[in-house]
């Protein structure tokens, strides 16, 4: 079970074309968004992008998207999310583009970092973009090239099923198709064929326009931990306790949430251990982690549920802990808390043991919000 707490107001992206004329007001878009201007002059490899720089390509992608009958028939909110993703899909290219030794132009890593930039950009909108809408746009940008690269994945079935838990695969296909139609290249038809194959493959795996369903939460958890699992396999639930893994920036309210909701459970807090071991709040040496894991082992060996309270802001951080907990047959529940960055910084200033502001900003810039493929259960507690 998952829970998202957010505001219920309707939302549309600024300047998203509307019926009946579907007019793309590109002049207003240019004048309104600084990041659009940054795309001008960013070179692309002419073999794949003979149309010109990223700015030209982005406009062509938007034109291709809004011309699509499949996009036009979507509800307004979904059209807006896809339009936002089309505008933002290459936002990180200027920072990641370089000329290789052989003269070719590349921008490796721009999609992943672009997704983080999209989160930061949408978080600065006023009023704030709803959490689930923002994260859908982030996911479309992050995984938008999957339809083209699917056949190169080691396990295509698991790739589409995993992505379907986070974002609708038909959204990815729509953006990928607009991306291809919004460029000049010799292999356009080959790329379009790959996208159509992606749609058919997702349909066969029951995950084109909704998440692939599993027999149970534990079955889902086990499936994503194996390389060649069967999504229909109902795994025996042998978990012996529950570990609540907290996630969120310093000052997001993790301690308060624990006191209010799970006051009866023991807590392993890295902040408390740092204080106990006379370690500065912005440092986490190995002996602190070792002591925390020793205490966790004691609880798990006797089957006692507990809370692991730390920032856990990247997927890599969480994965190491989740592997550790799963080895002791623990059921994993992630609780992610989010408040606006300005409020986080303000709360931090009022703390007795403050975390350097530069550290918090760095954590925010590298934030990976937990998703349901990581654990048995994920809760997102969001306060806008």
GROMACS .gro file of C-alpha atoms in nm:
model
  384
    1UNK     CA    1   0.000   0.000   0.000
    2UNK     CA    2   0.123   0.348  -0.082
    3UNK     CA    3   0.006   0.688   0.030
    4UNK     CA    4   0.060   1.032  -0.118
    5UNK     CA    5  -0.050   1.336   0.078
    6UNK     CA    6  -0.080   1.646  -0.136
    7UNK     CA    7  -0.312   1.923  -0.239
    8UNK     CA    8  -0.610   1.839  -0.458
    9UNK     CA    9  -0.627   2.151  -0.677
   10UNK     CA   10  -0.622   2.117  -1.057
   11UNK     CA   11  -0.302   2.198  -1.245
   12UNK     CA   12  -0.194   2.282  -1.596
   13UNK     CA   13   0.152   2.370  -1.721
   14UNK     CA   14   0.195   2.731  -1.839
   15UNK     CA   15   0.143   2.779  -2.214
   16UNK     CA   16   0.038   2.418  -2.271
   17UNK     CA   17  -0.153   2.427  -2.604
   18UNK     CA   18  -0.528   2.386  -2.576
   19UNK     CA   19  -0.812   2.299  -2.812
   20UNK     CA   20  -0.940   2.386  -3.057
   21UNK     CA   21  -0.637   2.545  -3.225
   22UNK     CA   22  -0.356   2.378  -3.021
   23UNK     CA   23  -0.141   2.689  -3.065
   24UNK     CA   24   0.221   2.669  -2.944
   25UNK     CA   25   0.306   3.010  -2.798
   26UNK     CA   26   0.681   2.969  -2.831
   27UNK     CA   27   0.757   3.338  -2.787
   28UNK     CA   28   0.591   3.344  -2.446
   29UNK     CA   29   0.766   3.022  -2.345
   30UNK     CA   30   1.102   3.173  -2.436
   31UNK     CA   31   1.031   3.490  -2.240
   32UNK     CA   32   0.895   3.308  -1.936
   33UNK     CA   33   1.151   3.032  -1.872
   34UNK     CA   34   1.521   3.104  -1.823
   35UNK     CA   35   1.617   2.742  -1.877
   36UNK     CA   36   1.483   2.750  -2.233
   37UNK     CA   37   1.735   3.020  -2.319
   38UNK     CA   38   2.017   2.801  -2.187
   39UNK     CA   39   1.945   2.548  -2.463
   40UNK     CA   40   2.048   2.791  -2.736
   41UNK     CA   41   2.386   2.713  -2.888
   42UNK     CA   42   2.416   2.371  -2.722
   43UNK     CA   43   2.554   2.152  -2.999
   44UNK     CA   44   2.426   1.804  -3.085
   45UNK     CA   45   2.580   1.524  -3.286
   46UNK     CA   46   2.473   1.593  -3.647
   47UNK     CA   47   2.442   1.222  -3.717
   48UNK     CA   48   2.148   1.199  -3.474
   49UNK     CA   49   2.042   1.565  -3.467
   50UNK     CA   50   2.099   1.735  -3.800
   51UNK     CA   51   1.823   1.986  -3.714
   52UNK     CA   52   2.061   2.201  -3.507
   53UNK     CA   53   2.107   2.289  -3.142
   54UNK     CA   54   1.905   2.170  -2.841
   55UNK     CA   55   1.684   2.478  -2.850
   56UNK     CA   56   1.571   2.402  -3.206
   57UNK     CA   57   1.526   2.035  -3.121
   58UNK     CA   58   1.314   2.112  -2.812
   59UNK     CA   59   1.077   2.329  -3.013
   60UNK     CA   60   1.045   2.057  -3.278
   61UNK     CA   61   0.974   1.795  -3.009
   62UNK     CA   62   0.697   2.012  -2.864
   63UNK     CA   63   0.548   2.064  -3.211
   64UNK     CA   64   0.556   1.690  -3.276
   65UNK     CA   65   0.396   1.611  -2.941
   66UNK     CA   66   0.106   1.854  -2.972
   67UNK     CA   67   0.038   1.728  -3.325
   68UNK     CA   68  -0.008   1.373  -3.197
   69UNK     CA   69  -0.373   1.252  -3.189
   70UNK     CA   70  -0.279   1.025  -2.896
   71UNK     CA   71  -0.163   1.330  -2.697
   72UNK     CA   72  -0.463   1.543  -2.791
   73UNK     CA   73  -0.712   1.283  -2.669
   74UNK     CA   74  -0.559   1.272  -2.319
   75UNK     CA   75  -0.720   1.457  -2.025
   76UNK     CA   76  -0.592   1.811  -1.970
   77UNK     CA   77  -0.370   1.727  -1.672
   78UNK     CA   78  -0.198   1.442  -1.855
   79UNK     CA   79  -0.144   1.658  -2.164
   80UNK     CA   80   0.019   1.918  -1.940
   81UNK     CA   81   0.254   1.667  -1.777
   82UNK     CA   82   0.372   1.539  -2.114
   83UNK     CA   83   0.410   1.889  -2.254
   84UNK     CA   84   0.621   1.987  -1.951
   85UNK     CA   85   0.835   1.676  -2.003
   86UNK     CA   86   0.884   1.761  -2.372
   87UNK     CA   87   0.997   2.114  -2.286
   88UNK     CA   88   1.230   1.990  -2.013
   89UNK     CA   89   1.355   1.658  -2.149
   90UNK     CA   90   1.697   1.796  -2.252
   91UNK     CA   91   1.733   2.064  -1.984
   92UNK     CA   92   2.060   1.915  -1.857
   93UNK     CA   93   2.227   1.882  -2.197
   94UNK     CA   94   2.413   2.215  -2.179
   95UNK     CA   95   2.591   2.096  -1.863
   96UNK     CA   96   2.663   1.745  -1.995
   97UNK     CA   97   2.748   1.801  -2.360
   98UNK     CA   98   3.109   1.755  -2.463
   99UNK     CA   99   3.313   1.688  -2.776
  100UNK     CA  100   3.480   1.347  -2.760
  101UNK     CA  101   3.834   1.269  -2.878
  102UNK     CA  102   3.701   1.142  -3.211
  103UNK     CA  103   3.509   1.466  -3.270
  104UNK     CA  104   3.166   1.321  -3.190
  105UNK     CA  105   2.933   1.516  -2.960
  106UNK     CA  106   2.788   1.335  -2.657
  107UNK     CA  107   2.581   1.419  -2.349
  108UNK     CA  108   2.605   1.105  -2.137
  109UNK     CA  109   2.415   1.120  -1.808
  110UNK     CA  110   2.194   1.414  -1.907
  111UNK     CA  111   1.865   1.228  -1.856
  112UNK     CA  112   1.930   1.129  -1.493
  113UNK     CA  113   2.060   1.471  -1.395
  114UNK     CA  114   1.792   1.633  -1.608
  115UNK     CA  115   1.527   1.459  -1.398
  116UNK     CA  116   1.677   1.612  -1.083
  117UNK     CA  117   1.685   1.954  -1.248
  118UNK     CA  118   1.320   1.914  -1.347
  119UNK     CA  119   1.233   1.847  -0.982
  120UNK     CA  120   1.415   2.162  -0.875
  121UNK     CA  121   1.255   2.373  -1.149
  122UNK     CA  122   0.900   2.254  -1.076
  123UNK     CA  123   0.956   2.292  -0.701
  124UNK     CA  124   1.015   2.663  -0.757
  125UNK     CA  125   0.679   2.717  -0.927
  126UNK     CA  126   0.429   2.933  -0.741
  127UNK     CA  127   0.200   2.784  -0.630
  128UNK     CA  128   0.404   2.464  -0.595
  129UNK     CA  129   0.335   2.185  -0.841
  130UNK     CA  130   0.158   1.892  -0.676
  131UNK     CA  131   0.396   1.617  -0.568
  132UNK     CA  132   0.251   1.337  -0.782
  133UNK     CA  133   0.238   1.561  -1.092
  134UNK     CA  134   0.592   1.685  -1.038
  135UNK     CA  135   0.727   1.335  -0.990
  136UNK     CA  136   0.542   1.207  -1.298
  137UNK     CA  137   0.714   1.473  -1.510
  138UNK     CA  138   1.046   1.385  -1.345
  139UNK     CA  139   0.997   1.017  -1.428
  140UNK     CA  140   0.899   1.085  -1.790
  141UNK     CA  141   1.220   1.283  -1.837
  142UNK     CA  142   1.432   1.025  -1.654
  143UNK     CA  143   1.301   0.722  -1.845
  144UNK     CA  144   1.196   0.888  -2.171
  145UNK     CA  145   1.458   0.709  -2.379
  146UNK     CA  146   1.366   0.359  -2.259
  147UNK     CA  147   1.139   0.287  -2.561
  148UNK     CA  148   1.440   0.333  -2.792
  149UNK     CA  149   1.693   0.141  -2.582
  150UNK     CA  150   1.469  -0.137  -2.451
  151UNK     CA  151   1.607  -0.413  -2.672
  152UNK     CA  152   1.959  -0.338  -2.544
  153UNK     CA  153   1.860  -0.398  -2.181
  154UNK     CA  154   1.981  -0.724  -2.017
  155UNK     CA  155   1.625  -0.801  -1.904
  156UNK     CA  156   1.370  -0.604  -2.110
  157UNK     CA  157   1.073  -0.757  -1.929
  158UNK     CA  158   1.192  -0.648  -1.587
  159UNK     CA  159   1.286  -0.306  -1.727
  160UNK     CA  160   0.934  -0.225  -1.846
  161UNK     CA  161   0.766  -0.378  -1.542
  162UNK     CA  162   0.992  -0.181  -1.309
  163UNK     CA  163   0.936   0.147  -1.489
  164UNK     CA  164   0.560   0.086  -1.494
  165UNK     CA  165   0.558   0.103  -1.113
  166UNK     CA  166   0.677   0.463  -1.136
  167UNK     CA  167   0.527   0.608  -1.456
  168UNK     CA  168   0.289   0.504  -1.732
  169UNK     CA  169   0.480   0.341  -2.016
  170UNK     CA  170   0.247   0.487  -2.279
  171UNK     CA  171   0.360   0.832  -2.161
  172UNK     CA  172   0.721   0.729  -2.226
  173UNK     CA  173   0.626   0.609  -2.574
  174UNK     CA  174   0.453   0.939  -2.653
  175UNK     CA  175   0.756   1.145  -2.549
  176UNK     CA  176   0.998   0.913  -2.728
  177UNK     CA  177   0.795   0.935  -3.048
  178UNK     CA  178   0.786   1.316  -3.027
  179UNK     CA  179   1.161   1.315  -2.957
  180UNK     CA  180   1.226   1.115  -3.275
  181UNK     CA  181   0.986   1.315  -3.493
  182UNK     CA  182   1.141   1.633  -3.354
  183UNK     CA  183   1.482   1.566  -3.508
  184UNK     CA  184   1.648   1.511  -3.845
  185UNK     CA  185   1.825   1.176  -3.868
  186UNK     CA  186   1.868   0.895  -4.118
  187UNK     CA  187   1.736   0.620  -3.885
  188UNK     CA  188   1.404   0.784  -3.795
  189UNK     CA  189   1.186   0.495  -3.915
  190UNK     CA  190   1.402   0.240  -3.733
  191UNK     CA  191   1.359   0.438  -3.411
  192UNK     CA  192   0.983   0.470  -3.460
  193UNK     CA  193   0.964   0.094  -3.514
  194UNK     CA  194   1.146   0.041  -3.183
  195UNK     CA  195   0.893   0.261  -3.006
  196UNK     CA  196   0.604   0.065  -3.154
  197UNK     CA  197   0.772  -0.257  -3.043
  198UNK     CA  198   0.802  -0.107  -2.694
  199UNK     CA  199   0.428  -0.039  -2.688
  200UNK     CA  200   0.347  -0.394  -2.795
  201UNK     CA  201   0.592  -0.542  -2.543
  202UNK     CA  202   0.441  -0.339  -2.258
  203UNK     CA  203   0.092  -0.443  -2.366
  204UNK     CA  204   0.197  -0.809  -2.358
  205UNK     CA  205   0.332  -0.760  -2.007
  206UNK     CA  206   0.019  -0.581  -1.881
  207UNK     CA  207   0.199  -0.258  -1.803
  208UNK     CA  208   0.136  -0.013  -2.088
  209UNK     CA  209  -0.100   0.232  -1.917
  210UNK     CA  210  -0.092   0.108  -1.558
  211UNK     CA  211   0.156  -0.058  -1.317
  212UNK     CA  212   0.210  -0.430  -1.361
  213UNK     CA  213   0.026  -0.600  -1.076
  214UNK     CA  214   0.187  -0.860  -0.846
  215UNK     CA  215   0.036  -1.134  -0.630
  216UNK     CA  216   0.155  -0.950  -0.318
  217UNK     CA  217   0.384  -0.673  -0.197
  218UNK     CA  218   0.641  -0.932  -0.093
  219UNK     CA  219   0.625  -1.094  -0.438
  220UNK     CA  220   0.694  -0.754  -0.594
  221UNK     CA  221   0.984  -0.692  -0.355
  222UNK     CA  222   1.141  -1.031  -0.432
  223UNK     CA  223   1.090  -0.990  -0.809
  224UNK     CA  224   1.292  -0.669  -0.824
  225UNK     CA  225   1.573  -0.827  -0.621
  226UNK     CA  226   1.622  -1.110  -0.873
  227UNK     CA  227   1.768  -1.090  -1.221
  228UNK     CA  228   1.537  -1.339  -1.390
  229UNK     CA  229   1.230  -1.365  -1.170
  230UNK     CA  230   0.874  -1.445  -1.270
  231UNK     CA  231   0.633  -1.152  -1.210
  232UNK     CA  232   0.345  -1.396  -1.160
  233UNK     CA  233   0.526  -1.595  -0.890
  234UNK     CA  234   0.366  -1.564  -0.546
  235UNK     CA  235   0.661  -1.555  -0.308
  236UNK     CA  236   0.624  -1.703   0.040
  237UNK     CA  237   0.633  -1.422   0.294
  238UNK     CA  238   0.903  -1.525   0.542
  239UNK     CA  239   0.955  -1.179   0.693
  240UNK     CA  240   1.003  -1.176   1.070
  241UNK     CA  241   0.988  -0.806   1.154
  242UNK     CA  242   0.940  -0.466   0.996
  243UNK     CA  243   1.206  -0.200   0.949
  244UNK     CA  244   1.079   0.153   0.895
  245UNK     CA  245   1.345   0.333   0.691
  246UNK     CA  246   1.308   0.709   0.720
  247UNK     CA  247   1.408   0.930   0.428
  248UNK     CA  248   1.421   1.306   0.391
  249UNK     CA  249   1.640   1.612   0.414
  250UNK     CA  250   1.760   1.733   0.756
  251UNK     CA  251   1.476   1.939   0.901
  252UNK     CA  252   1.199   1.767   0.703
  253UNK     CA  253   1.029   1.652   1.024
  254UNK     CA  254   1.137   1.289   1.059
  255UNK     CA  255   1.178   1.301   1.440
  256UNK     CA  256   0.840   1.468   1.488
  257UNK     CA  257   0.667   1.219   1.257
  258UNK     CA  258   0.817   0.927   1.450
  259UNK     CA  259   0.706   1.068   1.786
  260UNK     CA  260   0.356   1.128   1.654
  261UNK     CA  261   0.305   0.800   1.465
  262UNK     CA  262   0.543   0.529   1.595
  263UNK     CA  263   0.639   0.633   1.947
  264UNK     CA  264   0.622   0.272   2.070
  265UNK     CA  265   0.900   0.143   1.840
  266UNK     CA  266   1.274   0.158   1.916
  267UNK     CA  267   1.467   0.405   1.702
  268UNK     CA  268   1.819   0.380   1.565
  269UNK     CA  269   1.903   0.742   1.494
  270UNK     CA  270   2.226   0.844   1.325
  271UNK     CA  271   2.184   1.195   1.468
  272UNK     CA  272   2.158   1.052   1.821
  273UNK     CA  273   2.458   0.827   1.763
  274UNK     CA  274   2.668   1.117   1.636
  275UNK     CA  275   2.585   1.310   1.952
  276UNK     CA  276   2.655   1.004   2.167
  277UNK     CA  277   2.990   0.948   1.995
  278UNK     CA  278   3.087   1.321   1.976
  279UNK     CA  279   3.075   1.335   1.596
  280UNK     CA  280   2.984   1.659   1.411
  281UNK     CA  281   2.629   1.660   1.262
  282UNK     CA  282   2.758   1.679   0.903
  283UNK     CA  283   2.987   1.375   0.935
  284UNK     CA  284   2.908   1.003   0.943
  285UNK     CA  285   3.227   0.803   0.996
  286UNK     CA  286   3.235   0.426   0.964
  287UNK     CA  287   3.222   0.362   1.338
  288UNK     CA  288   2.883   0.538   1.362
  289UNK     CA  289   2.737   0.320   1.086
  290UNK     CA  290   2.894   0.008   1.239
  291UNK     CA  291   2.737   0.079   1.578
  292UNK     CA  292   2.399   0.148   1.416
  293UNK     CA  293   2.412  -0.181   1.224
  294UNK     CA  294   2.513  -0.373   1.537
  295UNK     CA  295   2.204  -0.243   1.714
  296UNK     CA  296   1.989  -0.325   1.411
  297UNK     CA  297   2.120  -0.684   1.410
  298UNK     CA  298   2.018  -0.726   1.772
  299UNK     CA  299   1.662  -0.624   1.693
  300UNK     CA  300   1.632  -0.831   1.374
  301UNK     CA  301   1.776  -1.146   1.531
  302UNK     CA  302   1.493  -1.150   1.784
  303UNK     CA  303   1.234  -1.040   1.527
  304UNK     CA  304   1.169  -0.697   1.676
  305UNK     CA  305   1.053  -0.416   1.450
  306UNK     CA  306   1.237  -0.084   1.468
  307UNK     CA  307   1.297   0.249   1.294
  308UNK     CA  308   1.618   0.347   1.114
  309UNK     CA  309   1.624   0.725   1.123
  310UNK     CA  310   1.863   0.904   0.886
  311UNK     CA  311   1.842   1.117   0.571
  312UNK     CA  312   1.876   0.829   0.319
  313UNK     CA  313   1.834   1.074   0.033
  314UNK     CA  314   1.986   0.867  -0.249
  315UNK     CA  315   1.882   0.531  -0.385
  316UNK     CA  316   2.235   0.399  -0.339
  317UNK     CA  317   2.229   0.483   0.034
  318UNK     CA  318   1.893   0.313   0.079
  319UNK     CA  319   1.983   0.009  -0.129
  320UNK     CA  320   2.278  -0.082   0.088
  321UNK     CA  321   2.059  -0.069   0.398
  322UNK     CA  322   1.769  -0.252   0.234
  323UNK     CA  323   2.002  -0.535   0.132
  324UNK     CA  324   2.126  -0.553   0.491
  325UNK     CA  325   1.774  -0.562   0.636
  326UNK     CA  326   1.646  -0.813   0.378
  327UNK     CA  327   1.927  -1.055   0.467
  328UNK     CA  328   1.767  -1.075   0.812
  329UNK     CA  329   1.421  -1.136   0.662
  330UNK     CA  330   1.287  -0.793   0.747
  331UNK     CA  331   0.989  -0.634   0.580
  332UNK     CA  332   1.092  -0.289   0.453
  333UNK     CA  333   0.873   0.019   0.481
  334UNK     CA  334   1.014   0.351   0.358
  335UNK     CA  335   0.867   0.675   0.492
  336UNK     CA  336   0.974   0.981   0.293
  337UNK     CA  337   0.905   1.329   0.426
  338UNK     CA  338   0.923   1.646   0.221
  339UNK     CA  339   0.878   2.015   0.293
  340UNK     CA  340   0.995   2.305   0.074
  341UNK     CA  341   1.370   2.362   0.079
  342UNK     CA  342   1.333   2.715   0.218
  343UNK     CA  343   1.144   2.576   0.517
  344UNK     CA  344   1.404   2.302   0.564
  345UNK     CA  345   1.678   2.566   0.579
  346UNK     CA  346   1.478   2.779   0.819
  347UNK     CA  347   1.415   2.484   1.052
  348UNK     CA  348   1.782   2.392   1.039
  349UNK     CA  349   1.885   2.741   1.153
  350UNK     CA  350   1.672   2.702   1.465
  351UNK     CA  351   1.834   2.371   1.561
  352UNK     CA  352   2.089   2.345   1.840
  353UNK     CA  353   2.314   2.124   1.624
  354UNK     CA  354   2.279   2.278   1.278
  355UNK     CA  355   2.385   2.107   0.958
  356UNK     CA  356   2.589   2.334   0.726
  357UNK     CA  357   2.355   2.488   0.470
  358UNK     CA  358   2.587   2.385   0.186
  359UNK     CA  359   2.547   2.021   0.294
  360UNK     CA  360   2.167   2.044   0.287
  361UNK     CA  361   2.169   2.207  -0.057
  362UNK     CA  362   2.402   1.936  -0.184
  363UNK     CA  363   2.171   1.663  -0.049
  364UNK     CA  364   1.873   1.835  -0.212
  365UNK     CA  365   2.051   1.856  -0.548
  366UNK     CA  366   2.126   1.482  -0.542
  367UNK     CA  367   1.792   1.371  -0.399
  368UNK     CA  368   1.642   1.044  -0.522
  369UNK     CA  369   1.286   1.017  -0.395
  370UNK     CA  370   1.202   0.657  -0.293
  371UNK     CA  371   0.978   0.456  -0.522
  372UNK     CA  372   0.775   0.141  -0.473
  373UNK     CA  373   1.031  -0.084  -0.646
  374UNK     CA  374   1.268  -0.039  -0.350
  375UNK     CA  375   1.060  -0.175  -0.063
  376UNK     CA  376   0.746  -0.360   0.045
  377UNK     CA  377   0.575  -0.030   0.120
  378UNK     CA  378   0.653   0.336   0.055
  379UNK     CA  379   0.478   0.638   0.203
  380UNK     CA  380   0.531   0.994   0.081
  381UNK     CA  381   0.441   1.255   0.342
  382UNK     CA  382   0.446   1.585   0.155
  383UNK     CA  383   0.374   1.930   0.294
  384UNK     CA  384   0.359   2.208   0.035
   0.00000   0.00000   0.00000
